[in-house]
XYZ file of C-alpha atoms in Angstrom:
584
model
C 0.014 0.006 -0.156
C 1.298 3.364 -1.117
C 2.497 5.555 1.938
C 0.648 8.532 3.075
C 1.910 12.043 4.068
C 1.699 15.671 3.705
C 3.996 18.555 3.026
C 1.563 21.161 4.381
C 2.346 23.027 7.575
C -1.008 24.984 8.199
C 0.178 26.097 11.875
C 3.176 27.827 10.450
C 2.293 30.968 11.941
C 2.593 29.771 15.286
C 5.774 27.900 14.530
C 7.680 30.629 12.926
C 6.820 32.955 15.844
C 8.017 30.300 18.289
C 11.187 29.459 16.512
C 10.119 25.981 15.712
C 10.722 24.009 12.481
C 8.560 25.019 9.401
C 8.572 21.398 8.099
C 5.836 19.567 9.909
C 6.519 15.942 8.865
C 9.391 13.790 9.770
C 11.582 12.512 6.773
C 9.959 9.703 4.849
C 13.092 7.463 5.109
C 14.929 8.431 8.500
C 18.171 6.318 7.502
C 18.607 8.176 4.203
C 18.136 11.404 5.780
C 20.897 10.459 8.661
C 23.418 9.172 5.874
C 22.934 12.744 4.134
C 23.269 14.761 7.540
C 26.396 12.760 8.084
C 28.010 13.921 4.896
C 26.462 17.293 5.070
C 27.465 18.242 8.728
C 31.152 17.314 7.982
C 31.556 19.661 5.266
C 33.669 22.750 6.306
C 32.652 26.548 5.717
C 36.000 27.721 4.741
C 35.232 31.456 4.831
C 34.235 31.374 8.532
C 36.867 31.962 11.012
C 38.055 28.556 12.505
C 36.801 26.763 9.214
C 33.840 24.984 11.246
C 32.003 22.295 9.889
C 27.957 22.837 9.005
C 27.476 20.552 11.989
C 29.038 22.977 14.351
C 28.068 26.259 12.503
C 24.012 25.813 11.531
C 21.099 26.286 13.234
C 18.612 23.413 13.273
C 16.545 24.783 10.297
C 19.373 23.984 7.973
C 19.364 20.287 9.017
C 15.719 19.999 8.953
C 15.666 21.077 5.388
C 18.587 18.861 4.334
C 16.894 15.886 6.014
C 13.475 16.396 4.221
C 15.521 16.554 0.698
C 17.602 13.496 0.984
C 15.212 11.830 3.347
C 12.383 11.611 0.817
C 14.434 9.061 -1.565
C 13.311 5.473 -1.315
C 16.336 3.316 -0.610
C 14.882 0.173 -2.331
C 13.704 1.891 -5.689
C 15.866 4.883 -5.572
C 12.975 6.882 -6.468
C 12.553 10.370 -4.677
C 9.022 10.852 -3.307
C 9.228 14.410 -2.921
C 11.261 16.079 -5.505
C 10.703 19.885 -5.572
C 11.761 22.163 -2.640
C 11.746 25.631 -1.882
C 13.725 27.819 0.745
C 12.730 31.416 1.065
C 14.819 33.233 3.607
C 16.361 36.674 4.302
C 19.757 37.788 3.110
C 22.757 36.799 4.908
C 21.523 33.517 6.316
C 24.075 31.609 4.345
C 21.682 30.672 1.664
C 24.534 30.253 -0.954
C 26.784 28.346 1.376
C 23.859 26.153 2.195
C 23.247 25.748 -1.506
C 26.920 24.637 -1.983
C 26.772 22.078 0.905
C 23.626 20.505 -0.631
C 24.805 20.142 -3.984
C 28.115 18.803 -2.944
C 26.393 16.102 -0.536
C 24.224 15.105 -3.601
C 27.372 14.836 -5.583
C 28.899 12.439 -2.952
C 25.869 10.440 -2.617
C 24.879 10.105 -6.199
C 24.673 6.510 -7.426
C 24.210 7.103 -11.336
C 27.681 7.163 -13.193
C 28.278 10.180 -15.479
C 25.349 11.998 -13.824
C 25.025 15.692 -14.112
C 24.129 18.034 -11.305
C 23.475 21.699 -11.829
C 23.333 24.967 -10.007
C 21.572 27.695 -12.036
C 22.231 31.129 -11.014
C 20.754 34.443 -12.506
C 24.266 36.030 -12.953
C 28.024 34.957 -12.991
C 28.483 36.747 -9.641
C 25.912 34.810 -8.110
C 27.078 31.530 -9.514
C 30.519 32.275 -8.027
C 28.932 32.634 -4.586
C 27.701 29.120 -4.714
C 30.849 27.603 -6.577
C 33.567 29.118 -4.509
C 32.347 27.666 -1.170
C 31.809 24.199 -2.636
C 35.193 24.266 -4.095
C 36.666 25.161 -0.923
C 34.701 22.436 0.910
C 36.378 20.025 -1.219
C 39.779 21.372 -1.014
C 39.240 21.483 2.891
C 39.043 17.773 3.211
C 41.815 15.600 2.125
C 39.250 12.738 1.662
C 36.905 14.556 -0.524
C 39.916 15.904 -2.625
C 40.931 12.316 -3.279
C 37.654 11.616 -5.219
C 36.365 15.017 -6.104
C 38.347 17.621 -8.403
C 37.233 21.055 -8.724
C 38.023 22.785 -11.814
C 37.723 26.668 -11.259
C 37.851 28.254 -14.607
C 34.777 26.133 -15.761
C 33.074 26.227 -12.421
C 32.741 22.472 -11.995
C 33.343 19.870 -9.661
C 34.134 16.291 -11.125
C 33.603 12.934 -9.022
C 36.891 11.023 -10.182
C 35.333 7.509 -9.909
C 31.700 7.882 -10.919
C 32.332 10.404 -13.724
C 29.430 12.542 -12.183
C 29.975 16.405 -12.432
C 28.494 19.222 -10.485
C 28.282 22.333 -12.872
C 27.612 25.746 -11.708
C 26.349 28.192 -14.566
C 24.818 31.460 -14.986
C 21.703 32.217 -16.965
C 23.321 35.049 -18.602
C 26.152 32.591 -20.141
C 23.628 31.113 -22.421
C 24.579 27.535 -21.744
C 21.440 26.328 -19.910
C 19.953 24.535 -23.015
C 20.844 20.733 -23.549
C 21.254 20.106 -19.905
C 20.062 16.704 -18.486
C 20.676 17.265 -14.728
C 18.941 15.011 -12.319
C 19.831 17.290 -9.524
C 19.114 21.093 -10.006
C 19.348 23.949 -7.541
C 18.178 27.461 -8.728
C 19.670 30.298 -6.733
C 18.031 33.563 -6.345
C 14.782 32.786 -8.096
C 13.429 36.346 -7.596
C 15.847 37.597 -10.132
C 14.536 34.880 -12.662
C 11.088 36.478 -12.069
C 12.112 39.469 -13.763
C 13.262 37.682 -16.998
C 10.381 36.840 -19.513
C 12.328 33.912 -20.710
C 12.848 32.620 -17.456
C 9.925 29.970 -17.477
C 11.290 28.276 -20.685
C 14.762 28.432 -19.355
C 13.913 26.663 -16.104
C 11.748 24.157 -17.860
C 14.889 23.131 -20.065
C 17.262 23.045 -17.007
C 14.740 20.859 -15.065
C 13.734 18.482 -17.614
C 16.447 16.053 -17.243
C 14.741 14.896 -13.888
C 11.842 13.235 -15.842
C 14.130 10.179 -16.744
C 16.084 10.218 -13.516
C 13.647 9.695 -10.617
C 16.308 9.892 -7.946
C 16.595 13.857 -8.611
C 15.401 16.906 -7.149
C 14.941 20.641 -7.994
C 15.577 23.072 -5.205
C 14.655 26.895 -5.429
C 16.454 29.158 -2.985
C 15.669 32.769 -2.784
C 14.885 35.791 -0.753
C 12.149 38.298 -1.550
C 12.222 40.257 -4.573
C 13.321 44.129 -4.604
C 9.894 44.700 -6.440
C 6.516 43.158 -6.191
C 6.711 39.402 -6.971
C 6.360 38.393 -10.590
C 6.845 35.996 -13.150
C 8.204 32.526 -12.397
C 9.022 33.647 -8.900
C 5.489 34.550 -8.304
C 4.155 31.466 -9.633
C 6.469 29.378 -7.530
C 5.855 31.484 -4.373
C 1.970 31.147 -4.998
C 2.444 27.434 -5.445
C 4.382 26.576 -2.328
C 2.318 29.030 -0.079
C -0.636 27.175 -1.102
C 0.779 23.730 -0.324
C 2.143 24.908 3.013
C -1.293 26.290 4.033
C -3.150 23.283 2.787
C -5.136 25.083 -0.032
C -3.121 23.384 -2.710
C -2.780 19.563 -2.391
C 0.869 18.394 -3.775
C 2.936 15.805 -1.842
C 5.560 16.022 -4.130
C 6.787 19.693 -3.257
C 7.886 20.968 0.222
C 8.673 24.590 1.020
C 10.150 26.245 3.974
C 9.092 29.805 3.794
C 10.492 32.347 6.460
C 7.884 35.246 5.960
C 5.787 37.046 8.434
C 2.381 36.180 9.522
C -0.164 38.630 8.185
C -1.135 40.199 11.709
C 2.899 41.023 12.139
C 2.829 42.572 8.642
C -0.437 44.783 9.378
C 1.141 45.938 12.833
C 4.599 46.514 11.210
C 6.148 44.285 13.902
C 9.038 43.737 11.399
C 10.606 47.111 12.345
C 11.040 45.802 16.086
C 14.433 44.289 16.563
C 12.834 41.889 18.984
C 11.313 40.292 16.126
C 14.090 40.214 13.479
C 14.507 36.350 14.408
C 11.257 35.534 12.522
C 12.733 35.721 9.103
C 16.147 35.365 10.161
C 16.691 31.884 11.662
C 20.432 32.174 11.541
C 20.584 35.260 13.656
C 23.542 35.392 16.059
C 25.635 33.388 13.562
C 25.560 34.546 9.937
C 23.157 37.509 10.708
C 23.873 40.285 13.072
C 20.987 41.698 14.646
C 22.577 45.035 15.542
C 23.851 45.594 11.884
C 20.384 45.086 10.674
C 18.943 47.905 13.254
C 21.576 50.162 12.372
C 20.910 49.698 8.572
C 17.100 49.824 8.985
C 17.478 53.235 10.626
C 19.665 54.473 7.723
C 17.160 53.274 5.228
C 13.951 54.713 7.069
C 15.834 58.234 6.546
C 16.331 57.768 2.973
C 14.120 57.324 -0.389
C 11.420 54.715 0.147
C 12.696 52.767 -2.539
C 15.671 52.047 -0.221
C 13.560 50.986 2.852
C 11.589 48.788 0.348
C 14.645 47.142 -0.912
C 16.235 46.792 2.565
C 12.965 45.241 4.163
C 12.609 42.797 1.313
C 16.109 41.526 1.455
C 17.112 41.780 5.138
C 13.585 41.010 6.824
C 11.885 39.125 3.983
C 9.016 41.645 3.627
C 7.125 41.191 0.456
C 6.903 44.478 -1.355
C 3.381 45.350 -2.109
C 0.978 48.450 -1.673
C 1.599 49.234 2.112
C 5.398 49.312 2.285
C 6.401 53.019 1.159
C 6.654 55.576 3.560
C 5.593 58.098 1.106
C 2.787 55.932 -0.275
C -0.581 57.093 -1.458
C -2.568 57.270 2.199
C -5.290 55.071 0.558
C -2.886 52.318 -0.289
C -3.141 50.658 3.200
C -6.918 50.312 2.893
C -7.006 49.260 -0.718
C -7.053 45.437 -0.421
C -9.527 45.493 2.019
C -11.993 47.119 -0.396
C -11.795 44.484 -3.094
C -14.985 42.928 -4.302
C -14.199 40.053 -6.855
C -17.644 39.882 -8.325
C -17.687 43.541 -9.789
C -17.677 43.017 -13.372
C -18.637 45.738 -16.006
C -22.144 43.962 -16.311
C -22.606 44.209 -12.414
C -21.316 47.781 -12.470
C -23.966 48.833 -14.760
C -26.740 46.645 -13.252
C -25.750 47.686 -9.568
C -25.314 51.758 -10.138
C -27.518 54.691 -10.908
C -24.938 56.940 -12.362
C -21.328 56.284 -13.857
C -18.532 58.628 -14.720
C -15.285 57.542 -16.266
C -11.616 58.729 -16.100
C -8.971 58.182 -18.820
C -5.250 58.766 -18.603
C -2.640 57.866 -21.151
C 1.037 58.851 -21.890
C 3.573 57.864 -24.575
C 4.227 54.577 -26.603
C 6.037 52.997 -23.466
C 2.874 53.886 -21.109
C -0.250 52.119 -20.506
C -3.659 53.681 -21.438
C -5.877 53.616 -18.525
C -9.687 53.575 -18.208
C -11.629 53.763 -14.816
C -15.186 53.562 -14.403
C -16.689 54.690 -10.955
C -20.465 54.247 -10.432
C -22.606 55.143 -7.421
C -24.542 52.105 -6.323
C -28.120 52.437 -5.965
C -29.434 52.643 -2.611
C -25.947 52.471 -0.637
C -24.538 55.341 -2.434
C -21.102 53.512 -2.444
C -18.593 54.285 -5.207
C -17.910 51.118 -7.138
C -14.720 50.980 -9.076
C -13.805 49.175 -12.272
C -10.693 49.579 -14.436
C -8.812 48.281 -17.565
C -5.613 49.125 -19.299
C -4.240 48.776 -22.946
C -0.601 48.657 -23.701
C 1.068 48.437 -27.108
C 3.629 45.794 -27.680
C 6.646 48.215 -27.904
C 6.260 48.474 -24.095
C 7.318 44.731 -23.572
C 10.671 45.793 -25.584
C 11.326 49.035 -24.191
C 10.407 48.014 -20.287
C 11.945 44.609 -20.061
C 12.270 44.681 -16.407
C 8.397 44.700 -16.030
C 7.765 42.529 -19.037
C 6.751 39.419 -16.683
C 4.462 41.705 -14.770
C 2.706 42.848 -17.837
C 2.438 39.429 -18.836
C 0.749 38.507 -15.437
C -1.920 41.251 -15.946
C -2.627 40.116 -19.505
C -3.383 36.763 -18.232
C -5.510 38.323 -15.729
C -7.560 40.177 -18.387
C -7.147 43.443 -16.945
C -4.377 44.569 -19.334
C -4.948 44.127 -23.320
C -2.079 43.852 -25.224
C -2.214 45.752 -28.687
C 0.088 44.920 -31.450
C 1.852 47.893 -33.156
C -0.033 48.709 -36.536
C 1.584 46.902 -39.170
C 4.531 46.186 -36.706
C 6.006 49.570 -37.705
C 6.116 52.904 -35.849
C 3.034 55.078 -36.192
C 3.458 57.833 -38.430
C 2.438 60.637 -36.070
C 2.135 63.084 -38.947
C -0.457 61.242 -40.796
C -3.508 62.938 -41.831
C -6.208 62.345 -39.282
C -8.806 61.220 -41.710
C -6.677 58.509 -42.963
C -5.332 57.276 -39.474
C -6.117 53.998 -38.800
C -8.194 53.309 -35.551
C -6.063 51.375 -33.154
C -7.057 48.703 -30.578
C -6.565 50.437 -27.471
C -8.616 53.461 -28.596
C -11.174 51.122 -30.117
C -11.189 49.026 -26.697
C -11.803 52.302 -24.464
C -14.495 53.703 -26.782
C -16.481 50.401 -27.005
C -16.691 50.264 -23.296
C -17.822 54.124 -22.797
C -20.573 53.284 -25.594
C -21.748 50.547 -23.669
C -22.263 52.435 -20.277
C -23.889 55.376 -22.373
C -26.420 53.042 -24.331
C -27.259 51.923 -20.792
C -28.247 55.681 -20.150
C -25.722 55.704 -16.872
C -23.590 58.921 -17.913
C -24.773 62.235 -17.028
C -25.302 64.862 -19.723
C -22.294 66.919 -18.795
C -19.132 66.019 -17.307
C -19.239 62.340 -17.795
C -15.629 61.482 -19.090
C -12.888 63.056 -17.411
C -9.389 62.971 -19.257
C -6.095 64.203 -19.017
C -5.663 66.247 -21.992
C -2.337 64.951 -22.910
C -2.436 61.868 -25.260
C -5.997 61.546 -25.835
C -6.653 63.103 -29.026
C -7.581 59.799 -30.853
C -10.121 59.014 -28.193
C -11.797 62.437 -28.508
C -12.007 61.975 -32.147
C -13.422 58.466 -32.003
C -15.993 59.853 -29.530
C -17.106 62.638 -31.663
C -17.388 59.971 -34.475
C -19.541 57.798 -32.257
C -21.961 61.007 -31.354
C -20.879 61.884 -28.151
C -21.457 65.314 -26.933
C -18.601 67.537 -26.229
C -20.507 68.418 -23.172
C -19.894 64.807 -22.069
C -16.018 65.342 -21.845
C -14.073 67.443 -19.337
C -10.385 67.850 -19.044
C -9.314 67.369 -15.721
C -6.345 69.430 -14.371
C -3.299 67.326 -13.184
C -0.697 67.589 -10.590
C -1.496 69.099 -7.415
C -4.953 70.088 -8.570
C -5.740 66.537 -8.084
C -5.409 67.136 -4.436
C -9.040 66.769 -3.537
C -9.393 63.422 -5.539
C -6.110 62.048 -4.004
C -7.176 62.885 -0.320
C -10.927 62.420 -0.725
C -10.625 59.018 -2.213
C -8.363 57.834 0.716
C -10.790 58.803 3.113
C -13.534 56.967 1.436
C -11.280 53.768 1.321
C -10.743 54.267 5.043
C -14.543 54.613 5.571
C -15.236 51.640 3.346
C -17.455 53.485 1.145
C -15.524 52.632 -1.900
C -15.449 48.950 -3.454
C -13.489 47.922 -6.532
C -12.844 44.781 -8.476
C -9.600 43.715 -6.745
C -7.548 43.405 -9.899
C -3.781 42.772 -9.872
C -3.550 45.756 -12.174
C -4.757 48.177 -9.625
C -3.178 46.463 -6.823
C 0.212 47.112 -8.650
C -0.422 50.662 -9.803
C -1.705 51.780 -6.354
C 1.544 50.407 -4.901
C 3.607 52.121 -7.722
C 2.345 55.520 -6.612
C 4.093 58.128 -4.533
C 2.620 61.015 -2.739
C 4.606 64.312 -2.830
C 3.776 67.588 -1.082
C 2.986 70.477 -3.082
C 3.007 73.987 -1.157
C 1.456 73.862 2.358
C -1.565 71.500 2.009
C -1.559 70.316 -1.769
C -0.234 66.826 -2.668
C 0.695 65.250 -6.172
C 0.958 61.713 -7.217
C 4.106 60.478 -8.969
C 5.930 57.185 -9.812
C 7.868 55.335 -7.185
C 10.538 54.396 -9.944
C 10.924 55.263 -13.742
C 9.639 51.970 -14.857
C 6.722 51.925 -12.463
C 3.158 52.340 -14.125
C 0.344 54.519 -12.498
C -1.815 55.337 -15.574
C -4.850 53.375 -14.602
C -4.624 54.933 -10.969
C -4.297 58.430 -12.505
C -7.481 57.378 -14.648
C -9.373 56.558 -11.264
C -8.372 60.154 -9.759
C -9.662 61.820 -12.939
C -12.816 60.017 -12.351
C -13.073 60.650 -8.760
C -13.003 64.452 -9.334
C -16.150 64.023 -11.478
C -17.965 61.796 -9.089
C -17.387 64.167 -6.073
C -19.548 66.665 -8.067
C -22.710 64.337 -7.270
C -23.488 63.610 -10.910
C -27.027 62.418 -12.187
C -27.655 60.063 -14.949
C -29.543 60.870 -18.171
C -31.868 58.038 -17.402
C -32.444 58.441 -13.432
C -35.013 55.314 -13.163
C -35.910 54.963 -9.589
C -34.345 52.179 -7.886
C -37.624 51.204 -6.166
C -39.174 51.216 -9.820
C -36.455 48.741 -10.932
C -36.962 46.622 -7.882
C -40.646 46.433 -8.294
C -41.666 48.186 -5.115
C -43.156 51.095 -6.439
C -46.486 50.587 -7.915
C -48.945 53.145 -9.171
C -52.655 52.505 -9.729
C -53.587 54.263 -12.892
C -57.447 54.303 -11.990
C -56.685 56.071 -8.772
C -54.968 59.239 -10.616
């Protein structure tokens, strides 16, 4: 009968605060785990004073992880029953050194002749961080030096009797294809998340395990210095779900050192007494006083500096609520989500709707936001979409994987460049072809207008820059100029910036809960203008906030208490208002 087990750890929040193991299960094959630990613990860490062994220098979490990996292999069949692992941990917890130790242990214990073991790093520098300690471990042990030979200029270690090789390669070297490794360790997975080609690269690198059932794939990473994206987000979401028990997959196991939600909410990570939560090696490779001093410096600097420090040294995921200068409504945004809010639902539930539009250059998004006033409750309901030309993926490759994620969600529409060529901006307007982004925006506006929910005046608020094509198409579709309004930007949006934040805090705004707006809200930075005014700008040059700017444009119109052209009573619609003709 097949053995049963679970790799879930549903009580991880209590365990991580108590400093207990994040692996809830015992090794499936204890003898295999003990054999591997015997090898691993004997390896020396050469760059630490005194050259201690792993057994002398490491905390228990390292041994738990190693035991789980090697203790998952059935000694009878050679098959590994749990074959994919993830360690998410803060910077300076000896992650790369642990990686080196695990792979040297695998090279020693491997039974297959001419086997290939692979460490895949995002850059040559990161590759060196793994190979150098691995080679040093071999050279520090005379017995290992007799059977293993490091070849420094090729970053590989050869097993002299079995012919197996441990190779450390970088993704930027272009030598990943054609690998047939049974054992693969991917270091700094968060960096691969920024590469739109990473998914195919990892599939190529890990494909060899299919025909080598003794193999494993291990992902080691800190948190990203930006919002998780690409393959990093996909893997992180999967391992979180397995840990929490919402995804059942016995073949994968994660050890994720991150903050329980209530500690994130209260910003408990700023208290030095809590640094241990995501730094299990604190007091050894991690200096608590150093983190405290650097945190104080980061809090005085630019918000981006603080975000990166928190993500790396305290493993705080970057999102909408980290920046000191974030929009004041950001911390209330997530709680206001209503996933049932589609365009059809917005039209059904609202008595009046206004629109905001914001578009920039070729490498920006075109953002559309609809805000409706709900019948009865008078709450504001928010629905957003965005369009981007394919050139954005080429010009902003650092956010390409994030854009792909939003396209998959359906909230961002990718539009190919007309005829795959640069648009002639001097072409005669009468001959200009209607582009997909303009058509998409206007089609939605027409749907709302056909429902009779736009007010007669000031129904559509636009940033006057970059929307000429939309204005022309609206005119072609019969929109009255009175329905359009140029909304002044910059500090003149202060009323919308502050007012929307207050309504979110008061829970009188609901939105569609899209990752698109989550991202844009997180990208927005609030800057003071004069004594009381504020303006919204981007956190970084690559950050996109156009749909959020469209939201502010729509807020400016909704604050004026508009009335729809077709103002049918809510009571009539619900059938509660009956008039007896004979009685009149």
